[in-house]
Short mmCIF file of C-alpha atoms and ligand atoms in Angstrom, two decimals:
data_model
loop_
_atom_site.label_atom_id
_atom_site.label_comp_id
_atom_site.label_asym_id
_atom_site.label_seq_id
_atom_site.Cartn_x
_atom_site.Cartn_y
_atom_site.Cartn_z
CA MET A 1 96.08 93.22 -68.41
CA LYS A 2 99.29 92.30 -70.24
CA ILE A 3 102.29 91.54 -68.05
CA LEU A 4 105.67 90.78 -69.56
CA VAL A 5 107.38 87.85 -67.83
CA THR A 6 111.08 87.71 -68.62
CA GLY A 7 112.43 84.26 -67.86
CA GLY A 8 108.86 82.97 -67.93
CA ALA A 9 109.92 79.55 -69.22
CA GLY A 10 112.19 79.03 -66.20
CA TYR A 11 111.49 77.45 -62.85
CA ILE A 12 109.85 80.28 -60.89
CA GLY A 13 108.72 82.14 -64.00
CA SER A 14 106.68 79.24 -65.36
CA HIS A 15 104.84 78.78 -62.06
CA THR A 16 104.17 82.50 -61.96
CA VAL A 17 102.75 82.44 -65.50
CA VAL A 18 100.23 79.85 -64.28
CA GLU A 19 99.16 82.01 -61.33
CA LEU A 20 98.98 85.15 -63.47
CA ALA A 21 96.73 83.42 -66.00
CA ALA A 22 94.55 82.06 -63.17
CA ALA A 23 94.21 85.58 -61.77
CA GLY A 24 93.03 86.96 -65.13
CA TYR A 25 96.26 88.57 -66.35
CA GLU A 26 97.65 88.00 -69.83
CA PRO A 27 101.24 86.89 -69.27
CA ILE A 28 103.61 87.37 -72.20
CA ILE A 29 106.86 85.46 -71.88
CA VAL A 30 110.26 86.72 -72.99
CA ASP A 31 112.77 83.88 -72.79
CA ASP A 32 115.51 82.60 -75.08
CA PHE A 33 115.59 79.17 -73.38
CA ARG A 34 119.20 79.51 -72.33
CA ASN A 35 118.30 77.73 -69.09
CA SER A 36 114.92 76.17 -69.89
CA GLU A 37 113.20 73.91 -72.39
CA ARG A 38 110.63 74.70 -75.07
CA TRP A 39 108.40 71.86 -73.89
CA VAL A 40 107.71 73.83 -70.72
CA LEU A 41 105.19 75.65 -72.92
CA ASN A 42 103.25 72.39 -73.32
CA GLY A 43 102.99 72.09 -69.55
CA LEU A 44 101.78 75.67 -69.36
CA ARG A 45 99.16 74.98 -72.01
CA GLU A 46 97.94 71.86 -70.21
CA ILE A 47 97.63 73.65 -66.87
CA THR A 48 96.19 76.95 -68.05
CA GLY A 49 94.23 75.74 -71.11
CA LYS A 50 95.78 78.66 -73.00
CA ASP A 51 98.57 79.22 -75.48
CA ILE A 52 100.84 81.60 -73.66
CA LYS A 53 102.50 84.06 -76.02
CA ILE A 54 106.27 83.95 -76.08
CA TYR A 55 109.02 86.07 -77.61
CA GLU A 56 112.20 84.07 -78.00
CA ILE A 57 114.73 86.84 -77.56
CA ASP A 58 117.57 87.88 -75.28
CA CYS A 59 115.97 90.37 -72.94
CA SER A 60 119.24 92.22 -72.46
CA SER A 61 119.27 93.02 -76.19
CA GLU A 62 117.66 95.87 -78.10
CA ALA A 63 115.07 93.40 -79.40
CA LEU A 64 113.23 93.86 -76.11
CA GLY A 65 111.95 97.22 -77.37
CA ASP A 66 110.32 95.45 -80.33
CA VAL A 67 108.16 93.44 -77.91
CA PHE A 68 106.83 96.63 -76.34
CA ARG A 69 106.24 98.15 -79.76
CA GLN A 70 104.34 95.09 -81.00
CA GLU A 71 102.27 94.53 -77.89
CA LYS A 72 101.53 98.23 -77.36
CA ASP A 73 99.54 98.05 -74.12
CA ILE A 74 101.86 96.20 -71.72
CA ALA A 75 101.12 97.28 -68.14
CA GLY A 76 104.38 96.14 -66.59
CA ALA A 77 106.86 93.33 -66.15
CA ILE A 78 108.07 90.65 -63.80
CA HIS A 79 111.78 90.20 -64.29
CA PHE A 80 113.00 86.64 -63.66
CA ALA A 81 115.56 86.35 -66.45
CA ALA A 82 119.01 86.04 -64.91
CA TYR A 83 121.82 83.61 -64.26
CA LYS A 84 121.52 82.13 -60.78
CA ALA A 85 124.34 79.67 -59.97
CA VAL A 86 126.45 80.92 -57.10
CA GLY A 87 129.51 78.76 -57.89
CA GLU A 88 129.43 79.49 -61.61
CA SER A 89 129.21 83.21 -60.92
CA ALA A 90 132.76 83.19 -59.52
CA ALA A 91 134.07 81.54 -62.70
CA LYS A 92 132.06 83.73 -65.09
CA PRO A 93 131.65 87.11 -63.38
CA LEU A 94 131.27 89.11 -66.59
CA ASP A 95 128.52 86.80 -67.85
CA TYR A 96 126.69 87.38 -64.59
CA TYR A 97 127.10 91.15 -64.53
CA GLU A 98 126.25 91.38 -68.21
CA ASN A 99 123.13 89.25 -68.12
CA ASN A 100 121.74 90.10 -64.71
CA VAL A 101 122.49 93.81 -64.58
CA LEU A 102 122.16 94.76 -68.25
CA SER A 103 118.86 92.94 -68.69
CA THR A 104 117.49 94.88 -65.71
CA VAL A 105 118.68 98.21 -67.12
CA ARG A 106 117.30 97.37 -70.57
CA LEU A 107 113.93 96.38 -69.15
CA LEU A 108 113.66 99.46 -66.95
CA ARG A 109 114.36 101.69 -69.96
CA CYS A 110 111.54 99.97 -71.88
CA LEU A 111 109.11 100.22 -68.96
CA ILE A 112 109.75 103.93 -68.74
CA GLN A 113 109.75 104.59 -72.49
CA TYR A 114 106.56 102.62 -73.15
CA GLN A 115 104.79 103.70 -69.95
CA ALA A 116 104.44 100.27 -68.43
CA PRO A 117 105.23 101.19 -64.82
CA LEU A 118 104.49 97.98 -62.88
CA PHE A 119 107.76 96.20 -62.11
CA VAL A 120 108.42 93.16 -59.93
CA PHE A 121 112.06 92.19 -59.55
CA SER A 122 113.37 88.77 -58.50
CA SER A 123 115.78 89.49 -55.71
CA SER A 124 117.14 86.98 -53.25
CA ALA A 125 117.75 86.40 -49.55
CA THR A 126 121.37 86.10 -50.59
CA VAL A 127 121.56 89.92 -50.37
CA TYR A 128 121.49 89.60 -46.55
CA GLY A 129 124.54 87.34 -46.21
CA GLN A 130 124.67 85.80 -42.71
CA PRO A 131 122.50 88.18 -40.66
CA ASP A 132 123.37 88.91 -37.03
CA VAL A 133 119.75 88.68 -35.89
CA LEU A 134 117.05 86.22 -37.01
CA PRO A 135 114.51 86.24 -38.49
CA VAL A 136 115.55 88.79 -41.09
CA THR A 137 113.22 91.68 -41.74
CA GLU A 138 113.37 94.00 -44.74
CA GLU A 139 115.21 96.43 -42.42
CA THR A 140 118.04 93.99 -41.71
CA PRO A 141 121.22 95.62 -42.99
CA LEU A 142 122.69 94.09 -46.14
CA LYS A 143 126.25 92.82 -45.97
CA ARG A 144 128.64 92.66 -48.89
CA ALA A 145 127.39 89.66 -50.82
CA GLU A 146 129.42 86.47 -50.58
CA SER A 147 129.13 85.75 -54.29
CA VAL A 148 129.23 87.55 -57.62
CA TYR A 149 125.68 86.32 -58.13
CA GLY A 150 124.60 87.93 -54.86
CA ARG A 151 126.34 91.15 -55.86
CA THR A 152 124.39 91.28 -59.12
CA LYS A 153 121.18 91.17 -57.05
CA GLN A 154 122.42 93.94 -54.74
CA ILE A 155 123.41 96.05 -57.75
CA CYS A 156 120.04 95.50 -59.44
CA GLU A 157 118.24 96.52 -56.25
CA ASP A 158 120.27 99.76 -56.29
CA VAL A 159 119.56 100.28 -59.98
CA VAL A 160 115.82 100.05 -59.28
CA LEU A 161 116.00 102.29 -56.20
CA ASP A 162 118.04 104.97 -57.97
CA THR A 163 115.72 104.90 -60.97
CA LEU A 164 112.72 105.31 -58.68
CA LYS A 165 114.40 108.23 -56.90
CA SER A 166 114.97 109.99 -60.22
CA GLY A 167 111.23 110.68 -60.35
CA VAL A 168 110.27 108.64 -63.43
CA ASN A 169 106.92 106.86 -63.64
CA LEU A 170 107.88 103.49 -62.18
CA LYS A 171 106.04 101.36 -59.62
CA PRO A 172 108.57 98.78 -58.50
CA ILE A 173 108.69 95.97 -55.96
CA LEU A 174 111.75 93.97 -54.99
CA LEU A 175 110.86 90.47 -53.81
CA ARG A 176 113.63 88.81 -51.82
CA TYR A 177 112.96 85.10 -52.24
CA PHE A 178 114.20 82.67 -49.66
CA ASN A 179 114.72 79.07 -50.88
CA PRO A 180 112.14 78.13 -53.53
CA ILE A 181 111.48 74.40 -53.77
CA GLY A 182 108.84 71.99 -55.04
CA ALA A 183 106.86 71.98 -58.25
CA HIS A 184 103.34 72.46 -59.54
CA PRO A 185 101.11 69.76 -57.97
CA SER A 186 100.07 68.64 -61.48
CA ALA A 187 103.73 67.65 -62.07
CA LYS A 188 103.51 69.32 -65.48
CA ILE A 189 106.10 72.01 -64.68
CA GLY A 190 108.96 72.10 -62.20
CA GLU A 191 112.65 72.74 -61.75
CA LEU A 192 114.98 71.58 -64.53
CA PRO A 193 118.56 71.71 -63.29
CA ARG A 194 121.15 71.12 -65.99
CA GLY A 195 123.91 68.69 -65.04
CA VAL A 196 124.61 68.10 -61.36
CA PRO A 197 122.17 70.15 -59.27
CA ASN A 198 123.63 72.82 -57.01
CA ASN A 199 120.53 73.12 -54.88
CA LEU A 200 119.50 70.75 -52.13
CA VAL A 201 116.04 69.58 -53.16
CA PRO A 202 116.79 68.61 -56.78
CA PHE A 203 119.81 66.73 -55.47
CA VAL A 204 117.58 64.95 -52.96
CA THR A 205 115.00 63.98 -55.60
CA GLN A 206 117.66 62.81 -58.05
CA THR A 207 119.29 60.71 -55.33
CA ALA A 208 115.97 59.16 -54.36
CA ALA A 209 115.38 58.43 -58.08
CA GLY A 210 118.76 56.71 -58.38
CA ILE A 211 120.23 59.33 -60.75
CA ARG A 212 122.77 60.38 -58.09
CA GLU A 213 124.40 57.81 -55.87
CA VAL A 214 124.60 59.79 -52.67
CA LEU A 215 123.60 63.17 -51.31
CA THR A 216 126.34 64.94 -49.38
CA VAL A 217 125.02 66.93 -46.43
CA PHE A 218 127.36 69.91 -46.37
CA GLY A 219 128.36 70.11 -42.71
CA ASN A 220 126.92 68.76 -39.46
CA ASP A 221 129.00 70.98 -37.20
CA TYR A 222 127.00 74.20 -37.48
CA PRO A 223 125.69 75.66 -34.21
CA THR A 224 122.14 74.49 -35.00
CA PRO A 225 120.04 71.87 -33.17
CA ASP A 226 121.12 68.96 -35.42
CA GLY A 227 124.34 70.52 -36.72
CA SER A 228 123.17 70.98 -40.32
CA ALA A 229 122.47 74.38 -41.86
CA ILE A 230 119.05 76.02 -41.74
CA ARG A 231 117.10 77.72 -44.54
CA ASP A 232 113.58 79.00 -45.15
CA TYR A 233 112.19 76.70 -47.87
CA ILE A 234 109.16 78.07 -49.71
CA HIS A 235 106.88 76.16 -52.08
CA VAL A 236 107.30 77.59 -55.57
CA VAL A 237 103.51 77.86 -55.98
CA ASP A 238 103.30 80.08 -52.89
CA LEU A 239 106.19 82.10 -54.28
CA ALA A 240 104.45 82.41 -57.66
CA LYS A 241 101.31 83.71 -55.93
CA ALA A 242 103.37 86.38 -54.20
CA HIS A 243 103.96 87.94 -57.63
CA VAL A 244 100.23 88.19 -58.27
CA SER A 245 99.80 89.80 -54.84
CA ALA A 246 102.65 92.19 -55.64
CA LEU A 247 100.97 93.34 -58.85
CA GLY A 248 97.67 93.84 -57.02
CA TYR A 249 99.49 95.85 -54.36
CA LEU A 250 101.17 98.06 -56.95
CA LYS A 251 97.90 98.64 -58.78
CA LYS A 252 96.31 99.80 -55.52
CA GLY A 253 99.13 102.31 -55.10
CA GLY A 254 101.17 100.39 -52.53
CA ARG A 255 104.51 102.06 -51.96
CA GLN A 256 106.53 99.59 -49.93
CA LEU A 257 109.54 98.69 -52.06
CA VAL A 258 111.04 95.53 -50.52
CA PHE A 259 109.41 92.31 -49.33
CA ASN A 260 110.79 89.11 -47.90
CA ILE A 261 109.10 86.11 -49.47
CA GLY A 262 109.54 82.98 -47.38
CA THR A 263 107.55 80.94 -44.90
CA GLY A 264 108.89 82.44 -41.70
CA HIS A 265 110.22 79.03 -40.61
CA GLY A 266 113.69 77.56 -40.79
CA ASN A 267 114.39 73.89 -41.50
CA SER A 268 117.72 72.10 -41.37
CA VAL A 269 119.17 70.03 -44.20
CA LEU A 270 118.61 66.86 -42.19
CA GLU A 271 114.98 67.85 -41.52
CA VAL A 272 114.48 68.27 -45.25
CA VAL A 273 115.90 64.80 -45.91
CA ARG A 274 113.79 63.19 -43.16
CA THR A 275 110.60 64.97 -44.19
CA PHE A 276 111.18 63.95 -47.81
CA GLU A 277 111.59 60.31 -46.75
CA GLU A 278 108.50 60.37 -44.54
CA VAL A 279 106.13 62.10 -46.92
CA ASN A 280 107.16 60.09 -49.97
CA GLY A 281 107.98 56.75 -48.37
CA VAL A 282 111.37 56.56 -50.09
CA LYS A 283 114.92 56.48 -48.74
CA VAL A 284 117.56 59.06 -49.55
CA ASN A 285 121.11 57.75 -49.48
CA TYR A 286 123.13 60.48 -47.78
CA ARG A 287 126.46 61.00 -46.09
CA ILE A 288 127.83 63.82 -44.01
CA GLY A 289 130.51 65.87 -45.74
CA ALA A 290 132.44 69.09 -45.17
CA ARG A 291 130.80 72.49 -45.13
CA ARG A 292 130.39 74.06 -48.58
CA PRO A 293 132.56 77.18 -48.85
CA GLY A 294 130.50 80.38 -48.83
CA ASP A 295 127.46 78.78 -47.15
CA ILE A 296 125.89 80.61 -44.26
CA GLU A 297 124.82 78.71 -41.15
CA LYS A 298 121.19 79.77 -40.85
CA ILE A 299 118.61 82.13 -42.18
CA TRP A 300 114.87 82.47 -42.17
CA ALA A 301 112.52 85.29 -42.99
CA ASP A 302 110.14 87.54 -41.16
CA CYS A 303 107.37 87.81 -43.75
CA SER A 304 104.92 89.84 -41.71
CA LEU A 305 105.33 92.88 -43.94
CA ALA A 306 104.14 90.96 -47.01
CA GLU A 307 101.13 89.73 -45.06
CA ARG A 308 100.28 93.16 -43.68
CA GLU A 309 100.79 95.14 -46.87
CA MET A 310 100.02 92.73 -49.70
CA GLY A 311 97.79 90.21 -47.91
CA TRP A 312 100.14 87.42 -48.99
CA ARG A 313 101.52 84.60 -46.93
CA ALA A 314 102.81 81.12 -47.64
CA GLU A 315 100.06 78.50 -47.31
CA LEU A 316 101.89 75.30 -48.20
CA SER A 317 104.14 73.24 -45.94
CA LEU A 318 107.60 71.78 -46.34
CA ALA A 319 105.95 68.37 -46.69
CA ASP A 320 103.70 69.68 -49.51
CA ALA A 321 106.72 71.04 -51.35
CA LEU A 322 108.74 67.85 -50.95
CA ARG A 323 105.79 65.72 -52.07
CA ASP A 324 105.38 67.87 -55.19
CA ALA A 325 109.15 67.87 -55.85
CA TRP A 326 109.06 64.07 -55.85
CA GLY A 327 105.97 63.97 -58.08
CA TRP A 328 107.79 66.17 -60.57
CA GLN A 329 110.95 64.06 -60.42
CA GLN A 330 108.92 60.95 -61.10
CA SER A 331 107.15 62.55 -64.06
CA LEU A 332 110.56 63.28 -65.59
CA LYS A 333 111.59 59.66 -65.11
CA ARG A 334 108.54 58.46 -67.04
CA ASP A 335 109.33 60.62 -70.13
P1 NAD B 401 115.74 79.69 -64.17
O1 NAD B 401 117.12 79.63 -64.69
O2 NAD B 401 114.96 78.44 -64.06
O3 NAD B 401 114.88 80.72 -65.04
C1 NAD B 401 115.45 81.84 -65.64
C2 NAD B 401 114.92 81.90 -67.06
O4 NAD B 401 115.43 83.08 -67.68
C3 NAD B 401 115.35 80.73 -67.93
O5 NAD B 401 114.24 80.21 -68.61
C4 NAD B 401 116.36 81.32 -68.90
O6 NAD B 401 116.32 80.68 -70.16
C5 NAD B 401 115.90 82.76 -68.98
N1 NAD B 401 116.93 83.74 -69.29
C6 NAD B 401 118.06 84.01 -68.61
N2 NAD B 401 118.71 85.05 -69.17
C7 NAD B 401 117.95 85.46 -70.22
C8 NAD B 401 118.06 86.50 -71.17
N3 NAD B 401 119.10 87.35 -71.18
N4 NAD B 401 117.10 86.64 -72.10
C9 NAD B 401 116.03 85.80 -72.13
N5 NAD B 401 115.87 84.79 -71.24
C10 NAD B 401 116.82 84.63 -70.30
O7 NAD B 401 115.83 80.43 -62.76
P2 NAD B 401 114.73 80.54 -61.60
O8 NAD B 401 115.12 79.62 -60.50
O9 NAD B 401 113.38 80.47 -62.15
O10 NAD B 401 115.03 82.00 -61.08
C11 NAD B 401 114.29 83.11 -61.55
C12 NAD B 401 114.81 84.37 -60.89
O11 NAD B 401 114.69 84.25 -59.48
C13 NAD B 401 116.27 84.69 -61.16
O12 NAD B 401 116.40 86.09 -61.30
C14 NAD B 401 116.97 84.22 -59.93
O13 NAD B 401 118.16 84.91 -59.70
C15 NAD B 401 115.94 84.53 -58.87
N6 NAD B 401 116.04 83.71 -57.66
C16 NAD B 401 116.04 82.35 -57.79
C17 NAD B 401 116.17 81.57 -56.64
C18 NAD B 401 116.22 80.07 -56.74
O14 NAD B 401 116.69 79.44 -55.79
N7 NAD B 401 115.76 79.46 -57.82
C19 NAD B 401 116.27 82.18 -55.38
C20 NAD B 401 116.24 83.57 -55.30
C21 NAD B 401 116.14 84.34 -56.45
C1 WQD B 402 120.46 74.68 -49.12
C2 WQD B 402 121.15 73.97 -47.98
C3 WQD B 402 123.50 73.63 -48.34
C4 WQD B 402 123.17 70.85 -51.66
C5 WQD B 402 121.18 79.16 -52.98
C6 WQD B 402 121.69 80.52 -53.36
C7 WQD B 402 120.65 81.55 -53.07
C8 WQD B 402 119.31 81.19 -53.70
C9 WQD B 402 118.89 79.79 -53.40
C10 WQD B 402 119.20 82.25 -55.82
C11 WQD B 402 122.51 74.57 -47.65
C12 WQD B 402 122.75 72.31 -48.25
C13 WQD B 402 122.87 71.72 -50.64
C14 WQD B 402 123.73 69.58 -51.33
C15 WQD B 402 123.62 70.15 -49.01
N1 WQD B 402 119.39 81.24 -55.13
N2 WQD B 402 123.10 71.37 -49.34
N3 WQD B 402 123.93 69.26 -50.01
O1 WQD B 402 122.76 77.76 -50.72
O2 WQD B 402 120.70 78.27 -49.33
O3 WQD B 402 120.90 79.17 -51.60
O4 WQD B 402 119.97 78.90 -53.71
O5 WQD B 402 119.03 83.38 -55.44
O6 WQD B 402 121.13 82.74 -53.56
O7 WQD B 402 122.85 80.80 -52.62
O8 WQD B 402 120.50 76.80 -51.37
O9 WQD B 402 119.69 74.61 -52.09
O10 WQD B 402 122.11 75.23 -52.52
O11 WQD B 402 121.37 74.77 -50.21
O12 WQD B 402 123.83 69.82 -47.85
O13 WQD B 402 124.05 68.75 -52.21
O14 WQD B 402 121.40 72.62 -48.40
O15 WQD B 402 124.73 73.54 -47.69
O16 WQD B 402 122.67 74.48 -46.27
P1 WQD B 402 121.32 78.00 -50.65
P2 WQD B 402 120.91 75.31 -51.64
#
């Protein structure tokens, strides 16, 4: 079964391509490499033993229709392609609205026109803001997003919901990812931040590797046990598998629209640093700094709905993810 994977050369997309191929799907990537590298395809070939087909086009452009026309029997799509940097989204709001929202509209039109109804959308825990009650369930009310990026995800969720309500043939799922970290255990694919990483774990691995001098822990005065902020960090391989489960669920006629995809556990920034040091036997030079504007204090997911409905749950630990993140970082150093 052919599944289009927009953004399939990116961090989460590439890991999902691996899991789709392992589950017997035929993933077809649409990616113009605006935030990824062509050599990711070599890693995919080495892991899967297959040449994954790729269309190098902008998926918010009309060229997307050509892919559906050429491939003919596409069953659906997983839509990863988007811009994702919270800070940058404030500086470039129109880029974010244009890419994130228009690509979703374009893809939905194609799915409807070419009768490819399966649709898995990459949403984010960022749509919840700082929730009043933890853990967050899919019923937790959304707050106005803190960032332009977060707003694009809220808008796209509404676009999907409204399209569904219009009665067209669409079988959608919105996956709200918590904090994806780690890499494939083979160290052949992983996260490739450009420039200074925004996210915690790539900053940790680059500091341990000596690329960055010091990690700043953003705040130790939060009302949490050790004062640093808490997130639900999920291994990217577990996250990738959630997409396979989502497709299986849709094929069986599952009708639940929204799922939290996390581990169900929160870990603080300092716990991440300590676990990384313990599991890898390396030191991370860090200092305590001010809170980062816009950060929330704590969040973690209730993922029981995904387990009940889709039979999916995270299997890998924080230590697994941090070990694999370090393996990936070291493989980059060797190149
Ligand atoms: P990524 O930047 O590594 O991957 C996105 C891929 O999409 C890249 O390969 C990029 O080249 C491609 N792309 C972007 N716009 C495109 C376009 N118009 N046409 C063709 N290709 C395009 O990002 P990621 O971390 O893999 O994130 C994937 C999705 O998951 C995004 O929608 C993101 O918002 C969402 N998400 C990510 C996180 C996270 O922390 N990484 C958390 C929650 C949600
Ligand atoms: C995690 C924790 C930081 C860097 C973001 C997006 C979210 C989602 C995932 C896409 C926080 C702390 C970080 C550093 C630090 N992306 N930190 N020093 O902010 O939870 O979520 O990425 O959807 O939408 O907002 O992830 O990895 O940036 O930060 O202390 O150098 O690490 O303050 O507590 P975040 P993160």
